[in-house]
PDB file of C-alpha atoms in Angstrom:
ATOM      1  CA  MET A1262      -8.164 -17.951  85.840  1.00 41.00           C
ATOM      2  CA  ALA A1263      -7.482 -17.607  82.112  1.00 40.00           C
ATOM      3  CA  ILE A1264      -8.639 -14.599  80.310  1.00 48.00           C
ATOM      4  CA  ARG A1265      -9.743 -14.771  76.711  1.00 43.00           C
ATOM      5  CA  ILE A1266      -9.772 -11.239  74.795  1.00 49.00           C
ATOM      6  CA  VAL A1267     -11.513 -10.895  71.443  1.00 45.00           C
ATOM      7  CA  LYS A1268      -8.898  -8.546  69.946  1.00 46.00           C
ATOM      8  CA  LYS A1269      -5.535  -9.741  69.319  1.00 42.00           C
ATOM      9  CA  ALA A1270      -2.702  -7.764  70.972  1.00 41.00           C
ATOM     10  CA  LYS A1271       0.018  -6.867  68.665  1.00 42.00           C
ATOM     11  CA  THR A1272       2.721  -6.741  71.308  1.00 38.00           C
ATOM     12  CA  GLN A1273       4.093  -9.286  73.467  1.00 40.00           C
ATOM     13  CA  VAL A1274       2.172 -10.013  76.518  1.00 36.00           C
ATOM     14  CA  PRO A1275       3.912  -9.201  79.906  1.00 39.00           C
ATOM     15  CA  HIS A1276       4.985 -11.793  82.443  1.00 36.00           C
ATOM     16  CA  SER A1277       2.089 -11.197  84.801  1.00 35.00           C
ATOM     17  CA  LEU A1278      -0.445 -11.698  81.847  1.00 35.00           C
ATOM     18  CA  LYS A1279       0.805 -14.722  80.084  1.00 34.00           C
ATOM     19  CA  ILE A1280      -2.774 -16.212  80.403  1.00 31.00           C
ATOM     20  CA  LEU A1281      -4.177 -13.480  78.058  1.00 33.00           C
ATOM     21  CA  LYS A1282      -4.763 -14.829  74.583  1.00 33.00           C
ATOM     22  CA  GLY A1283      -5.928 -13.052  71.683  1.00 37.00           C
ATOM     23  CA  LEU A1284      -8.341 -13.898  68.734  1.00 32.00           C
ATOM     24  CA  PRO A1285      -8.098 -12.114  65.247  1.00 36.00           C
ATOM     25  CA  GLN A1286      -9.061  -8.299  65.110  1.00 37.00           C
ATOM     26  CA  LEU A1287     -12.151  -7.547  63.434  1.00 35.00           C
ATOM     27  CA  GLN A1288     -12.125  -6.125  59.891  1.00 41.00           C
ATOM     28  CA  GLU A1289     -13.231  -2.538  59.066  1.00 39.00           C
ATOM     29  CA  PRO A1290     -16.833  -2.483  57.443  1.00 41.00           C
ATOM     30  CA  PRO A1291     -16.971  -1.884  53.742  1.00 45.00           C
ATOM     31  CA  PRO A1292     -17.976   1.802  52.746  1.00 43.00           C
ATOM     32  CA  GLU A1293     -21.654   2.636  52.989  1.00 46.00           C
ATOM     33  CA  PRO A1294     -23.199   3.421  49.990  1.00 48.00           C
ATOM     34  CA  LEU A1295     -24.959   6.733  49.235  1.00 49.00           C
ATOM     35  CA  ALA A1296     -28.620   7.006  50.318  1.00 49.00           C
ATOM     36  CA  SER A1297     -31.446   7.541  48.034  1.00 50.00           C
ATOM     37  CA  MET A1298     -33.976  10.443  48.866  1.00 51.00           C
ATOM     38  CA  PRO A1299     -36.620   8.053  49.679  1.00 51.00           C
ATOM     39  CA  VAL A1300     -34.316   6.471  52.297  1.00 48.00           C
ATOM     40  CA  LEU A1301     -33.713   9.850  53.759  1.00 52.00           C
ATOM     41  CA  ALA A1302     -37.489  10.623  54.277  1.00 53.00           C
ATOM     42  CA  LYS A1303     -37.904   7.473  56.036  1.00 53.00           C
ATOM     43  CA  ALA A1304     -35.052   7.976  58.195  1.00 51.00           C
ATOM     44  CA  LYS A1305     -36.109  11.535  59.287  1.00 53.00           C
ATOM     45  CA  LYS A1306     -39.696   9.912  60.007  1.00 53.00           C
ATOM     46  CA  LYS A1307     -37.798   7.623  62.407  1.00 49.00           C
ATOM     47  CA  ALA A1308     -35.855  10.583  64.002  1.00 53.00           C
ATOM     48  CA  GLY A1309     -38.576  11.521  66.133  1.00 58.00           C
ATOM     49  CA  LYS A1310     -41.282  14.245  66.337  1.00 66.00           C
ATOM     50  CA  PRO A1311     -41.943  15.824  63.179  1.00 75.00           C
ATOM     51  CA  LEU A1312     -39.868  18.899  62.022  1.00 78.00           C
ATOM     52  CA  ARG A1313     -41.356  22.307  61.251  1.00 88.00           C
ATOM     53  CA  ARG A1314     -42.095  22.767  57.717  1.00 90.00           C
ATOM     54  CA  ASP A1315     -39.591  25.448  57.095  1.00 89.00           C
ATOM     55  CA  LYS A1316     -36.765  23.223  58.982  1.00 93.00           C
ATOM     56  CA  PHE A1317     -37.904  20.125  57.239  1.00 94.00           C
ATOM     57  CA  GLU A1318     -37.752  21.769  53.874  1.00 95.00           C
ATOM     58  CA  ARG A1319     -34.187  23.248  54.823  1.00 96.00           C
ATOM     59  CA  HIS A1320     -32.847  19.826  55.909  1.00 97.00           C
ATOM     60  CA  GLU A1321     -34.278  18.200  52.857  1.00 96.00           C
ATOM     61  CA  ARG A1322     -32.119  20.927  50.759  1.00 97.00           C
ATOM     62  CA  LEU A1323     -29.107  20.219  52.757  1.00 97.00           C
ATOM     63  CA  CYS A1324     -29.479  16.489  52.247  1.00 97.00           C
ATOM     64  CA  LYS A1325     -29.754  17.042  48.363  1.00 97.00           C
ATOM     65  CA  LEU A1326     -26.561  19.325  48.345  1.00 97.00           C
ATOM     66  CA  ILE A1327     -24.548  16.858  50.310  1.00 98.00           C
ATOM     67  CA  GLN A1328     -25.325  14.038  47.803  1.00 97.00           C
ATOM     68  CA  GLN A1329     -24.846  16.353  44.894  1.00 97.00           C
ATOM     69  CA  THR A1330     -21.655  17.621  46.414  1.00 97.00           C
ATOM     70  CA  ILE A1331     -20.324  13.969  46.686  1.00 97.00           C
ATOM     71  CA  GLU A1332     -21.620  12.929  43.301  1.00 96.00           C
ATOM     72  CA  GLY A1333     -19.900  15.840  41.772  1.00 95.00           C
ATOM     73  CA  THR A1334     -23.050  17.118  40.047  1.00 96.00           C
ATOM     74  CA  LEU A1335     -22.790  20.567  42.040  1.00 95.00           C
ATOM     75  CA  THR A1336     -19.787  22.934  41.468  1.00 92.00           C
ATOM     76  CA  GLY A1337     -17.672  23.690  44.148  1.00 91.00           C
ATOM     77  CA  GLY A1338     -16.852  21.884  47.494  1.00 94.00           C
ATOM     78  CA  MET A1339     -15.251  18.391  47.087  1.00 95.00           C
ATOM     79  CA  ALA A1340     -15.913  14.443  47.727  1.00 97.00           C
ATOM     80  CA  TYR A1341     -13.265  13.338  50.376  1.00 97.00           C
ATOM     81  CA  ASP A1342     -12.587   9.727  51.209  1.00 96.00           C
ATOM     82  CA  PHE A1343     -11.962   9.362  54.936  1.00 95.00           C
ATOM     83  CA  GLU A1344     -12.145   6.512  57.217  1.00 92.00           C
ATOM     84  CA  GLY A1345     -14.164   4.307  54.823  1.00 92.00           C
ATOM     85  CA  PHE A1346     -16.589   6.733  53.855  1.00 96.00           C
ATOM     86  CA  VAL A1347     -16.947   9.401  51.233  1.00 97.00           C
ATOM     87  CA  TRP A1348     -17.772  12.941  52.765  1.00 98.00           C
ATOM     88  CA  ALA A1349     -18.895  16.397  51.073  1.00 97.00           C
ATOM     89  CA  VAL A1350     -16.670  19.097  52.101  1.00 97.00           C
ATOM     90  CA  ARG A1351     -17.550  22.615  51.862  1.00 96.00           C
ATOM     91  CA  PRO A1352     -17.040  25.618  54.450  1.00 94.00           C
ATOM     92  CA  GLU A1353     -19.994  26.336  56.723  1.00 94.00           C
ATOM     93  CA  PRO A1354     -20.613  29.538  55.406  1.00 95.00           C
ATOM     94  CA  GLU A1355     -20.947  28.139  51.780  1.00 96.00           C
ATOM     95  CA  TRP A1356     -23.333  25.430  52.959  1.00 97.00           C
ATOM     96  CA  ALA A1357     -25.283  28.209  54.674  1.00 96.00           C
ATOM     97  CA  LYS A1358     -25.316  30.222  51.294  1.00 96.00           C
ATOM     98  CA  LEU A1359     -26.530  27.179  49.249  1.00 97.00           C
ATOM     99  CA  VAL A1360     -29.450  26.216  51.714  1.00 97.00           C
ATOM    100  CA  GLY A1361     -30.452  29.900  51.702  1.00 96.00           C
ATOM    101  CA  VAL A1362     -29.880  30.677  55.390  1.00 95.00           C
ATOM    102  CA  LYS A1363     -28.009  33.680  56.873  1.00 92.00           C
ATOM    103  CA  SER A1364     -26.518  32.021  59.932  1.00 94.00           C
ATOM    104  CA  VAL A1365     -23.946  28.842  59.967  1.00 95.00           C
ATOM    105  CA  ASP A1366     -25.648  28.149  63.387  1.00 96.00           C
ATOM    106  CA  THR A1367     -28.609  26.999  61.223  1.00 96.00           C
ATOM    107  CA  ILE A1368     -26.391  24.675  59.401  1.00 96.00           C
ATOM    108  CA  THR A1369     -25.009  23.459  62.571  1.00 95.00           C
ATOM    109  CA  ASP A1370     -28.533  22.548  63.943  1.00 96.00           C
ATOM    110  CA  LEU A1371     -29.304  20.790  60.740  1.00 96.00           C
ATOM    111  CA  THR A1372     -26.535  18.560  60.852  1.00 97.00           C
ATOM    112  CA  LYS A1373     -27.466  17.312  64.051  1.00 95.00           C
ATOM    113  CA  LEU A1374     -30.666  15.574  62.350  1.00 96.00           C
ATOM    114  CA  PRO A1375     -30.410  12.102  60.778  1.00 95.00           C
ATOM    115  CA  PRO A1376     -29.481  10.930  58.290  1.00 96.00           C
ATOM    116  CA  ILE A1377     -26.571  13.608  58.287  1.00 97.00           C
ATOM    117  CA  GLN A1378     -23.588  12.525  59.700  1.00 97.00           C
ATOM    118  CA  LYS A1379     -20.581  14.946  60.677  1.00 96.00           C
ATOM    119  CA  ASP A1380     -16.986  14.880  61.294  1.00 95.00           C
ATOM    120  CA  TYR A1381     -13.982  17.141  60.931  1.00 93.00           C
ATOM    121  CA  THR A1382     -10.525  16.460  59.855  1.00 92.00           C
ATOM    122  CA  GLN A1383      -7.240  18.368  58.809  1.00 91.00           C
ATOM    123  CA  ILE A1384      -7.096  18.993  55.029  1.00 91.00           C
ATOM    124  CA  ASP A1385      -4.030  20.884  53.753  1.00 89.00           C
ATOM    125  CA  SER A1386      -3.422  22.045  57.463  1.00 87.00           C
ATOM    126  CA  THR A1387      -6.843  23.417  57.646  1.00 91.00           C
ATOM    127  CA  LYS A1388      -9.857  22.106  59.896  1.00 91.00           C
ATOM    128  CA  ALA A1389     -12.699  20.871  57.194  1.00 94.00           C
ATOM    129  CA  LEU A1390     -16.079  20.043  58.077  1.00 95.00           C
ATOM    130  CA  LEU A1391     -17.260  16.577  56.700  1.00 97.00           C
ATOM    131  CA  LEU A1392     -20.709  15.634  55.872  1.00 98.00           C
ATOM    132  CA  ARG A1393     -22.477  12.530  54.675  1.00 97.00           C
ATOM    133  CA  LEU A1394     -25.688  10.717  54.682  1.00 97.00           C
ATOM    134  CA  GLY A1395     -26.241   7.324  56.044  1.00 96.00           C
ATOM    135  CA  SER A1396     -26.113   5.777  59.587  1.00 94.00           C
ATOM    136  CA  PRO A1397     -23.621   6.184  62.376  1.00 93.00           C
ATOM    137  CA  ALA A1398     -20.244   4.150  61.773  1.00 90.00           C
ATOM    138  CA  PRO A1399     -18.917   2.306  64.656  1.00 91.00           C
ATOM    139  CA  PRO A1400     -16.483   4.692  66.631  1.00 92.00           C
ATOM    140  CA  SER A1401     -12.862   4.769  64.850  1.00 94.00           C
ATOM    141  CA  PRO A1402      -9.747   4.567  66.656  1.00 95.00           C
ATOM    142  CA  ARG A1403      -9.295   8.142  66.161  1.00 95.00           C
ATOM    143  CA  LYS A1404     -12.532   9.187  67.747  1.00 94.00           C
ATOM    144  CA  ILE A1405     -12.020   6.707  70.745  1.00 97.00           C
ATOM    145  CA  ALA A1406      -8.449   8.347  71.257  1.00 97.00           C
ATOM    146  CA  THR A1407     -10.245  11.629  71.199  1.00 96.00           C
ATOM    147  CA  ALA A1408     -12.619  10.403  73.994  1.00 97.00           C
ATOM    148  CA  MET A1409      -9.544   9.253  76.063  1.00 98.00           C
ATOM    149  CA  ARG A1410      -7.883  12.658  75.467  1.00 98.00           C
ATOM    150  CA  LYS A1411     -10.729  14.247  77.072  1.00 97.00           C
ATOM    151  CA  ALA A1412     -10.896  11.862  79.797  1.00 98.00           C
ATOM    152  CA  PHE A1413      -7.043  12.640  80.470  1.00 98.00           C
ATOM    153  CA  LYS A1414      -7.908  16.569  80.594  1.00 98.00           C
ATOM    154  CA  ALA A1415     -10.840  15.828  82.961  1.00 98.00           C
ATOM    155  CA  LYS A1416      -8.622  13.947  85.455  1.00 97.00           C
ATOM    156  CA  THR A1417      -5.385  15.757  85.113  1.00 97.00           C
ATOM    157  CA  GLY A1418      -6.387  19.221  84.153  1.00 97.00           C
ATOM    158  CA  ARG A1419      -4.327  18.982  81.086  1.00 97.00           C
ATOM    159  CA  TYR A1420      -4.433  17.680  77.687  1.00 97.00           C
ATOM    160  CA  PRO A1421      -1.933  14.947  76.527  1.00 97.00           C
ATOM    161  CA  LYS A1422       1.176  16.124  74.372  1.00 96.00           C
ATOM    162  CA  PRO A1423       0.275  16.155  70.593  1.00 94.00           C
ATOM    163  CA  LYS A1424       2.791  13.564  70.263  1.00 96.00           C
ATOM    164  CA  GLU A1425       1.089  11.185  72.680  1.00 97.00           C
ATOM    165  CA  PHE A1426      -2.125  11.095  70.440  1.00 97.00           C
ATOM    166  CA  PRO A1427      -0.850   8.163  68.474  1.00 97.00           C
ATOM    167  CA  LEU A1428      -0.414   6.138  71.697  1.00 98.00           C
ATOM    168  CA  LEU A1429      -4.123   6.649  72.565  1.00 98.00           C
ATOM    169  CA  LYS A1430      -4.978   5.507  69.019  1.00 97.00           C
ATOM    170  CA  VAL A1431      -2.770   2.222  69.900  1.00 98.00           C
ATOM    171  CA  LEU A1432      -4.848   1.559  72.969  1.00 98.00           C
ATOM    172  CA  ALA A1433      -8.181   2.145  70.979  1.00 97.00           C
ATOM    173  CA  GLU A1434      -6.870  -0.421  68.467  1.00 97.00           C
ATOM    174  CA  GLU A1435      -5.755  -3.135  70.711  1.00 97.00           C
ATOM    175  CA  TRP A1436      -8.047  -2.843  73.810  1.00 98.00           C
ATOM    176  CA  PRO A1437     -11.251  -4.819  73.441  1.00 97.00           C
ATOM    177  CA  ASP A1438     -14.063  -2.849  71.575  1.00 96.00           C
ATOM    178  CA  ASP A1439     -16.525  -0.644  73.368  1.00 96.00           C
ATOM    179  CA  LEU A1440     -14.283  -0.943  76.505  1.00 98.00           C
ATOM    180  CA  GLN A1441     -11.407   1.095  75.399  1.00 98.00           C
ATOM    181  CA  VAL A1442     -12.238   4.536  77.319  1.00 98.00           C
ATOM    182  CA  GLN A1443     -13.635   2.536  80.257  1.00 98.00           C
ATOM    183  CA  ILE A1444     -10.098   0.663  80.580  1.00 98.00           C
ATOM    184  CA  PHE A1445      -8.251   3.957  80.091  1.00 98.00           C
ATOM    185  CA  GLN A1446     -10.442   5.747  82.788  1.00 98.00           C
ATOM    186  CA  THR A1447      -9.640   2.951  85.186  1.00 98.00           C
ATOM    187  CA  ALA A1448      -6.045   3.591  84.915  1.00 98.00           C
ATOM    188  CA  LEU A1449      -6.344   7.152  85.223  1.00 98.00           C
ATOM    189  CA  ASP A1450      -8.637   6.716  88.530  1.00 98.00           C
ATOM    190  CA  GLU A1451      -6.511   3.848  89.959  1.00 97.00           C
ATOM    191  CA  TRP A1452      -3.164   5.412  89.335  1.00 97.00           C
ATOM    192  CA  VAL A1453      -1.494   3.764  92.270  1.00 96.00           C
ATOM    193  CA  PRO A1454      -2.847   0.409  91.975  1.00 97.00           C
ATOM    194  CA  PHE A1455      -1.935   0.535  88.319  1.00 97.00           C
ATOM    195  CA  LYS A1456       1.655   1.467  89.146  1.00 96.00           C
ATOM    196  CA  VAL A1457       1.999  -1.443  91.598  1.00 96.00           C
ATOM    197  CA  GLY A1458       1.078  -3.712  88.653  1.00 96.00           C
ATOM    198  CA  VAL A1459       3.712  -1.859  86.534  1.00 96.00           C
ATOM    199  CA  ALA A1460       6.252  -2.558  89.168  1.00 95.00           C
ATOM    200  CA  ASN A1461       5.800  -6.074  89.425  1.00 95.00           C
ATOM    201  CA  GLU A1462       6.046  -6.334  85.713  1.00 94.00           C
ATOM    202  CA  ILE A1463       9.194  -4.502  85.717  1.00 93.00           C
ATOM    203  CA  GLU A1464      10.691  -6.715  88.371  1.00 94.00           C
ATOM    204  CA  ALA A1465       9.613  -9.744  86.492  1.00 93.00           C
ATOM    205  CA  MET A1466      11.393  -8.435  83.420  1.00 92.00           C
ATOM    206  CA  LYS A1467      14.566  -7.703  85.384  1.00 90.00           C
ATOM    207  CA  ALA A1468      14.377 -11.179  86.806  1.00 92.00           C
ATOM    208  CA  LYS A1469      14.554 -12.632  83.031  1.00 90.00           C
ATOM    209  CA  GLY A1470      17.472 -10.484  82.235  1.00 89.00           C
ATOM    210  CA  LEU A1471      15.564  -8.042  80.414  1.00 87.00           C
ATOM    211  CA  LYS A1472      16.424  -4.226  80.260  1.00 85.00           C
ATOM    212  CA  ALA A1473      14.013  -2.510  82.544  1.00 80.00           C
ATOM    213  CA  TYR A1474      13.979   0.070  85.240  1.00 80.00           C
ATOM    214  CA  HIS A1475      11.732   1.866  87.590  1.00 83.00           C
ATOM    215  CA  ARG A1476      10.363   5.132  87.142  1.00 82.00           C
ATOM    216  CA  HIS A1477       8.469   7.191  89.219  1.00 82.00           C
ATOM    217  CA  HIS A1478       5.377   8.859  87.756  1.00 87.00           C
ATOM    218  CA  HIS A1479       3.335  10.492  90.468  1.00 88.00           C
ATOM    219  CA  PHE A1480       0.732  11.579  88.014  1.00 93.00           C
ATOM    220  CA  PRO A1481      -1.015   9.695  85.107  1.00 96.00           C
ATOM    221  CA  SER A1482       1.265   9.185  81.833  1.00 97.00           C
ATOM    222  CA  VAL A1483      -0.202   8.210  78.626  1.00 98.00           C
ATOM    223  CA  SER A1484       3.331   6.731  77.556  1.00 96.00           C
ATOM    224  CA  VAL A1485       3.145   4.645  80.682  1.00 97.00           C
ATOM    225  CA  ILE A1486      -0.244   3.499  80.140  1.00 98.00           C
ATOM    226  CA  CYS A1487       0.605   2.740  76.629  1.00 98.00           C
ATOM    227  CA  LYS A1488       3.542   0.811  77.263  1.00 96.00           C
ATOM    228  CA  PHE A1489       1.908  -1.380  79.983  1.00 97.00           C
ATOM    229  CA  ARG A1490      -1.473  -1.348  78.413  1.00 97.00           C
ATOM    230  CA  GLN A1491      -1.946  -5.221  79.287  1.00 97.00           C
ATOM    231  CA  ILE A1492      -1.558  -4.227  83.057  1.00 97.00           C
ATOM    232  CA  ALA A1493      -4.383  -1.498  82.711  1.00 98.00           C
ATOM    233  CA  LEU A1494      -6.598  -4.272  80.963  1.00 98.00           C
ATOM    234  CA  GLU A1495      -5.950  -6.598  83.883  1.00 97.00           C
ATOM    235  CA  LEU A1496      -6.704  -4.276  86.242  1.00 98.00           C
ATOM    236  CA  TYR A1497     -10.040  -3.366  84.608  1.00 98.00           C
ATOM    237  CA  VAL A1498     -10.921  -6.991  84.633  1.00 97.00           C
ATOM    238  CA  MET A1499     -10.183  -7.464  88.159  1.00 97.00           C
ATOM    239  CA  ARG A1500     -12.544  -4.605  88.997  1.00 97.00           C
ATOM    240  CA  LEU A1501     -15.248  -6.200  86.980  1.00 96.00           C
ATOM    241  CA  GLN A1502     -14.705  -9.513  88.785  1.00 95.00           C
ATOM    242  CA  GLU A1503     -15.145  -7.447  92.136  1.00 96.00           C
ATOM    243  CA  LYS A1504     -18.395  -6.150  90.888  1.00 93.00           C
ATOM    244  CA  VAL A1505     -19.478  -9.627  89.916  1.00 93.00           C
ATOM    245  CA  ALA A1506     -18.699 -10.823  93.434  1.00 93.00           C
ATOM    246  CA  GLN A1507     -20.884  -7.977  94.795  1.00 92.00           C
ATOM    247  CA  GLY A1508     -23.922  -9.127  92.471  1.00 89.00           C
ATOM    248  CA  LYS A1509     -23.420  -6.428  90.182  1.00 89.00           C
ATOM    249  CA  GLY A1510     -23.709  -6.528  86.207  1.00 87.00           C
ATOM    250  CA  VAL A1511     -21.038  -5.887  83.763  1.00 92.00           C
ATOM    251  CA  PRO A1512     -21.216  -4.289  80.160  1.00 93.00           C
ATOM    252  CA  MET A1513     -22.333  -6.361  77.519  1.00 94.00           C
ATOM    253  CA  ALA A1514     -19.074  -5.651  75.551  1.00 95.00           C
ATOM    254  CA  ALA A1515     -17.055  -7.068  78.562  1.00 95.00           C
ATOM    255  CA  ILE A1516     -19.210 -10.320  78.253  1.00 94.00           C
ATOM    256  CA  THR A1517     -18.450 -10.298  74.766  1.00 94.00           C
ATOM    257  CA  ALA A1518     -14.783  -9.820  75.163  1.00 95.00           C
ATOM    258  CA  PHE A1519     -14.258 -12.206  78.043  1.00 95.00           C
ATOM    259  CA  PRO A1520     -16.854 -14.884  77.716  1.00 93.00           C
ATOM    260  CA  LYS A1521     -15.260 -17.451  79.946  1.00 92.00           C
ATOM    261  CA  LEU A1522     -15.090 -15.067  82.702  1.00 92.00           C
ATOM    262  CA  PHE A1523     -18.369 -13.182  82.373  1.00 92.00           C
ATOM    263  CA  GLY A1524     -20.443 -15.364  80.078  1.00 87.00           C
ATOM    264  CA  HIS A1525     -22.773 -16.461  82.789  1.00 84.00           C
ATOM    265  CA  ILE A1526     -23.412 -12.999  83.805  1.00 80.00           C
ATOM    266  CA  LYS A1527     -26.466 -10.721  82.762  1.00 72.00           C
ATOM    267  CA  PRO A1528     -25.455  -7.326  81.161  1.00 68.00           C
ATOM    268  CA  LYS A1529     -26.245  -4.390  83.085  1.00 65.00           C
TER     269      LYS A1529
END
């Protein structure tokens, strides 16, 4: 049965998956403009139950400080362009001092409230806190790779090597959107069936005269999953087909990625 995926793979499809055909990859969304203060008030009203007056005022103050830092109207700190957005960068103790609170824990609590968005990155080899105002962005390949990294730790008891993190980002970029972590988890949980698929692919490569040889990986390997990522995708699709045969639903993302296979199925 032919499988059609929405995201176009950048590498040659293995012999066992010649039926896979890709479509052009979706483009990154344009940077989001800074939110005005009326928009912030409306967003906080939608966030849930009303905040205590003192917490509301602190949150309002922090939002203004974030916007002023990005605009450059407040001295200190910096505006930093990262993954399509402009962020305000200051150490947490500095945010606490500006807001007028004693503990950075208060700042951590305030940054959990919309419309504040928080992230971290390395700036000059130092971990930096990033804050901006607006709606959440779709998960970036870096964030998806981080989720895979945690899944690998949960399964094996250890984190992937630092040099393997770029391989996780490759998986995040090439596997269908919103399914990357599930596909990766399937390869981890079903390592033996995955290795069988890899062995079959290696034999097919050797039959074509390609340089390929078997290696025995008794435990999950990020590099092997990345090299044979289409095998992991095929295994995941097979498991979805088994669920459908049992009368179970599949994720909406799978219906979007494989409309010919699951377009008639109601999402779970």
